[in-house]
Coordinates of C-alpha atoms in Angstrom, one line a residue:
M1 CA 112.0 82.4 86.6
F2 CA 114.5 83.8 89.2
E3 CA 114.8 86.9 87.0
Q4 CA 111.1 87.6 87.4
L5 CA 111.6 87.5 91.1
L6 CA 114.4 90.0 91.0
K7 CA 112.3 92.5 89.0
I8 CA 109.7 92.7 91.7
I9 CA 112.3 93.9 94.2
S10 CA 113.4 97.3 92.8
L11 CA 116.6 99.0 93.9
E12 CA 114.8 102.2 94.3
S13 CA 112.3 100.7 96.7
L14 CA 115.1 99.2 98.7
I15 CA 116.8 102.6 99.0
F16 CA 113.7 104.1 100.5
V17 CA 113.2 101.2 102.9
F18 CA 116.7 101.8 104.2
K19 CA 116.0 105.6 104.5
E20 CA 113.0 105.1 106.7
K21 CA 114.8 104.8 110.0
N22 CA 111.6 104.1 112.0
L23 CA 111.5 100.6 110.4
F24 CA 114.8 99.7 112.1
Q25 CA 115.4 98.0 115.4
E26 CA 118.3 98.4 117.8
F27 CA 121.1 96.0 117.1
Q28 CA 122.6 94.4 120.2
F29 CA 126.3 93.7 119.7
H30 CA 127.8 90.5 121.2
Q31 CA 131.1 92.1 122.1
E32 CA 132.5 95.4 123.2
T33 CA 135.4 96.9 121.2
Q34 CA 136.5 100.4 120.4
A35 CA 135.2 99.9 116.9
L36 CA 131.7 99.1 118.1
K37 CA 131.6 102.2 120.2
H38 CA 132.0 104.3 117.0
A39 CA 129.5 102.3 114.8
E40 CA 125.8 103.0 114.8
I41 CA 124.4 100.0 113.1
S42 CA 120.7 99.3 112.6
K43 CA 118.9 96.1 111.6
I44 CA 115.7 95.2 109.9
S45 CA 114.4 91.7 109.2
D46 CA 114.2 90.4 105.7
S47 CA 110.5 89.8 106.0
D48 CA 109.8 93.4 107.2
I49 CA 111.6 94.7 104.1
L50 CA 109.6 92.4 101.8
R51 CA 106.3 93.4 103.5
T52 CA 107.2 97.1 102.9
I53 CA 108.2 96.7 99.3
L54 CA 105.5 94.3 98.0
P55 CA 101.8 95.1 97.7
I56 CA 100.0 93.7 100.7
E57 CA 98.1 91.1 98.8
L58 CA 101.3 89.8 97.2
S59 CA 103.2 89.7 100.5
S60 CA 100.3 87.9 102.1
K61 CA 100.4 85.3 99.4
M62 CA 104.2 85.0 99.7
F63 CA 104.2 84.5 103.5
G64 CA 101.3 82.1 103.2
S65 CA 103.0 79.7 100.8
G66 CA 105.5 78.0 103.1
N67 CA 109.1 78.3 104.1
L68 CA 110.5 77.5 100.6
N69 CA 108.7 80.4 99.0
L70 CA 109.9 82.8 101.7
L71 CA 113.4 81.5 101.2
A72 CA 113.2 82.2 97.5
F73 CA 112.3 85.9 98.1
I74 CA 115.0 86.3 100.8
F75 CA 117.6 85.0 98.4
A76 CA 116.4 87.5 95.7
L77 CA 116.2 90.3 98.3
R78 CA 119.8 89.7 99.5
H79 CA 121.1 89.4 95.9
K80 CA 119.6 92.9 95.3
I81 CA 121.1 94.2 98.6
V82 CA 124.5 93.0 97.4
E83 CA 123.9 94.9 94.1
L84 CA 122.8 98.0 96.0
N85 CA 125.8 97.9 98.3
S86 CA 128.0 97.7 95.1
L87 CA 126.3 100.8 93.8
F88 CA 127.2 102.6 97.0
H89 CA 130.8 101.3 96.7
L90 CA 131.0 102.7 93.2
S91 CA 129.6 106.1 94.3
A92 CA 132.2 106.3 97.1
L93 CA 135.0 105.8 94.6
K94 CA 133.6 108.5 92.3
L95 CA 133.4 111.0 95.2
L96 CA 137.0 110.1 96.0
R97 CA 137.9 110.6 92.4
S98 CA 139.7 107.3 92.6
S99 CA 141.7 106.0 89.7
S100 CA 140.1 102.6 90.2
Y101 CA 136.5 103.9 89.6
L102 CA 136.4 102.8 86.0
T103 CA 138.0 99.4 86.8
L104 CA 135.5 98.7 89.5
K105 CA 132.6 99.8 87.2
N106 CA 133.7 97.4 84.5
E107 CA 134.0 94.6 87.0
Y108 CA 130.5 95.2 88.3
D109 CA 129.1 95.4 84.7
I110 CA 130.5 91.9 84.1
I111 CA 129.1 90.6 87.3
F112 CA 125.6 92.2 87.3
G113 CA 125.2 92.8 83.6
K114 CA 124.8 95.9 81.5
E115 CA 121.9 97.1 83.5
F116 CA 124.2 97.9 86.4
S117 CA 125.6 101.0 84.8
L118 CA 122.1 102.1 83.8
N119 CA 120.9 101.7 87.4
Y120 CA 123.9 103.7 88.6
H121 CA 123.1 106.7 86.4
E122 CA 119.4 106.4 87.1
L123 CA 119.8 106.3 90.9
E124 CA 122.9 108.5 91.2
N125 CA 121.2 111.2 93.2
Y126 CA 120.1 108.5 95.8
L127 CA 123.7 107.3 96.1
H128 CA 125.0 110.7 97.0
P129 CA 125.6 111.8 100.6
N130 CA 123.2 114.8 100.2
F131 CA 120.3 112.4 99.8
W132 CA 121.2 110.8 103.2
G133 CA 121.5 114.2 104.9
Q134 CA 125.3 113.8 105.1
A135 CA 128.4 115.8 104.1
K136 CA 130.6 112.8 103.1
S137 CA 128.9 109.6 104.3
I138 CA 127.3 107.0 102.1
P139 CA 125.5 103.8 103.4
I140 CA 126.9 100.4 103.7
V141 CA 124.2 97.7 103.7
G142 CA 124.7 94.0 104.6
F143 CA 123.1 91.1 106.4
S144 CA 123.6 88.5 109.0
A145 CA 121.7 85.7 110.7
V146 CA 119.5 88.2 112.5
G147 CA 118.5 90.3 109.4
C148 CA 119.7 93.1 107.2
H149 CA 122.0 95.9 108.5
F150 CA 122.6 99.6 107.6
V151 CA 125.4 101.9 108.6
L152 CA 126.6 105.3 107.2
R153 CA 130.3 105.5 106.5
D154 CA 132.5 108.5 105.6
V155 CA 133.8 107.8 102.1
T156 CA 137.4 108.6 103.2
Y157 CA 137.4 105.5 105.5
C158 CA 137.8 101.9 104.6
R159 CA 134.4 100.3 103.7
A160 CA 135.0 96.9 105.1
F161 CA 132.0 95.9 107.1
D162 CA 130.7 93.0 109.2
A163 CA 127.9 93.7 111.7
Y164 CA 129.6 91.6 114.4
S165 CA 133.3 91.5 113.8
L166 CA 134.0 94.5 111.6
P167 CA 131.4 97.3 112.2
F168 CA 134.0 100.0 111.6
C169 CA 137.5 100.5 110.3
N170 CA 139.2 103.7 111.1
Y171 CA 141.9 103.5 108.4
V172 CA 141.7 106.3 105.8
T173 CA 142.0 105.2 102.2
S174 CA 141.5 106.5 98.7
E175 CA 140.2 103.0 97.7
L176 CA 137.2 100.9 98.9
F177 CA 139.3 98.9 101.4
C178 CA 142.5 99.7 103.3
D179 CA 145.5 97.4 103.0
H180 CA 144.4 95.4 106.1
H181 CA 141.0 94.5 104.5
L182 CA 141.8 93.9 100.8
R183 CA 140.4 90.4 101.2
E184 CA 137.0 91.8 101.8
K185 CA 136.5 92.0 98.0
F186 CA 133.6 89.6 97.9
W187 CA 133.1 89.8 94.1
G188 CA 136.6 88.4 93.5
E189 CA 137.0 84.9 92.1
Q190 CA 138.7 83.7 95.3
I191 CA 137.3 84.3 98.8
F192 CA 139.7 83.9 101.7
N193 CA 139.1 82.1 105.0
E194 CA 140.5 85.1 106.8
C195 CA 137.8 87.5 105.4
S196 CA 134.7 88.4 107.3
V197 CA 131.5 86.3 107.4
Q198 CA 129.8 89.2 105.7
A199 CA 132.1 88.9 102.7
K200 CA 131.5 85.2 102.5
I201 CA 127.7 85.4 102.5
A202 CA 127.8 88.4 100.2
Q203 CA 129.6 86.2 97.6
F204 CA 127.1 83.4 98.2
Y205 CA 124.1 85.7 97.5
L206 CA 125.9 87.4 94.6
N207 CA 125.9 84.2 92.6
I208 CA 122.4 83.5 91.6
H209 CA 123.4 79.9 90.5
N210 CA 123.6 79.1 94.2
F211 CA 119.9 79.5 94.2
K212 CA 119.6 76.3 92.2
E213 CA 120.7 74.3 95.3
I214 CA 117.1 74.7 96.5
D215 CA 114.9 71.9 95.2
E216 CA 114.2 73.0 91.7
E217 CA 111.0 71.2 91.0
S218 CA 109.3 72.3 94.2
L219 CA 110.5 75.8 93.8
K220 CA 109.4 76.1 90.2
K221 CA 105.9 75.0 91.1
I222 CA 105.6 77.5 94.0
L223 CA 107.0 80.4 91.9
D224 CA 104.8 79.5 88.9
N225 CA 101.8 79.7 91.1
F226 CA 102.9 82.9 92.7
F227 CA 103.6 84.6 89.3
H228 CA 100.2 83.5 88.1
Y229 CA 98.7 85.2 91.1
F230 CA 100.9 88.2 90.6
D231 CA 99.9 88.6 86.9
E232 CA 96.2 88.3 87.9
S233 CA 96.7 90.9 90.6
F234 CA 98.5 93.2 88.2
R235 CA 95.8 93.0 85.6
R236 CA 93.2 93.9 88.3
K237 CA 95.2 96.9 89.4
K238 CA 96.9 98.1 86.3
P239 CA 97.0 101.9 85.8
S240 CA 94.3 102.0 83.2
S241 CA 91.8 101.0 85.9
I242 CA 92.6 104.2 87.9
S243 CA 89.6 106.5 87.8
T244 CA 89.8 109.9 86.1
E245 CA 89.4 111.6 89.5
K246 CA 92.2 109.6 91.0
V247 CA 94.5 110.5 88.0
K248 CA 93.7 114.2 88.7
E249 CA 94.6 113.7 92.3
L250 CA 97.9 112.1 91.5
L251 CA 98.8 114.9 89.0
N252 CA 97.7 117.7 91.4
F253 CA 99.8 116.2 94.1
Y254 CA 102.9 116.8 92.0
S255 CA 101.6 120.1 90.4
F256 CA 100.8 118.8 86.9
S257 CA 97.8 120.1 85.2
T258 CA 97.3 117.2 82.8
L259 CA 98.7 113.8 81.9
E260 CA 100.0 115.3 78.7
E261 CA 102.0 117.9 80.6
L262 CA 103.6 115.1 82.6
K263 CA 104.5 113.2 79.4
I264 CA 106.0 116.3 77.9
V265 CA 108.3 117.1 80.8
G266 CA 109.1 113.4 81.4
G267 CA 110.3 111.1 84.2
E268 CA 113.3 113.3 85.2
E269 CA 111.0 116.2 86.2
L270 CA 108.7 113.8 88.0
R271 CA 111.6 112.3 89.9
K272 CA 112.8 115.9 90.8
R273 CA 109.4 116.8 92.2
F274 CA 109.2 113.5 94.1
L275 CA 112.5 114.1 95.8
E276 CA 111.4 117.5 96.9
K277 CA 108.2 116.1 98.4
A278 CA 110.1 113.2 100.0
K279 CA 112.5 115.6 101.6
Y280 CA 109.7 117.8 102.8
F281 CA 107.6 115.0 104.3
H282 CA 110.4 112.8 105.6
P283 CA 109.8 112.0 109.3
D284 CA 113.5 112.8 110.1
K285 CA 112.8 116.4 109.0
G286 CA 109.6 116.7 111.1
G287 CA 107.3 115.6 108.4
S288 CA 104.5 113.1 108.3
Q289 CA 105.1 109.4 107.9
D290 CA 101.7 108.9 106.1
R291 CA 102.4 111.8 103.7
F292 CA 105.9 110.4 103.0
R293 CA 104.4 107.1 102.1
Q294 CA 101.7 108.9 100.0
A295 CA 104.4 110.8 98.1
R296 CA 106.2 107.5 97.2
E297 CA 102.9 105.7 96.3
Y298 CA 101.7 108.6 94.1
Y299 CA 105.1 108.8 92.4
E300 CA 105.0 105.0 91.6
N301 CA 101.5 105.4 90.2
L302 CA 102.6 108.3 87.9
R303 CA 105.6 106.4 86.8
E304 CA 103.3 103.6 85.7
L305 CA 101.1 106.0 83.8
L306 CA 104.1 107.7 82.2
G307 CA 105.2 104.3 80.9
K308 CA 102.0 103.6 79.0

């Protein structure tokens, strides 16, 4: 049941949510330190992320089903954010040509399953500094009581992070964490009292068995009802119901003459053209927010058609 929930929240969708800076709000720090002055941290609420990722009729259903249903989605969302942050960590080690890259990759494969490596290779372009308009910086994503947080970090610096107590570490290292912050390894078997709150809650959301602490019977009933609604909605809106004219519009947007041409060149070429459109229309580059969203929507529609 929980696996179904995780599939709805795709890593790719999360990446584009964190890339859309206009979705973020200013994060007010509770203290003034030298580290805080160097950190530019944004925040976005869990519910805003879910509203952006989910189709409107599904998000309305989710928010209208009570606190327990929302809690289930927030747990799934934060579990996926932990996985996304781990992908960014692995990418940082690869850029550093660190000797611990393969060791960490194997550790993550054990924790997240064999799909972790597949996701890394599929999303590798998104995990590179170039995608974020940077020379050497890769995102760190996390969360706190006020929402989810995003900050760009130069890969040569320690990647320890807590929005309140550890927004920035200025120690250079060839590993993920400097010697002062080795205890920030949230995926280890033992978590230390001295580590940050971020590391502690990351370990909590990392373990999906913690989700079972929620009342199982009530949660199962809610999610069963939701997935019934989701299945019905999907059947009503499956790609085969798209009109011929709409299919032509989708193909023309990405300069394909026919659906057969798209199937011949495959998903990699479609992704390449999508990235070009996304870069051209991105608001940070002077583009249109509506056109940026359209590019992503059309890309998702064509991916569905390609999979048929």
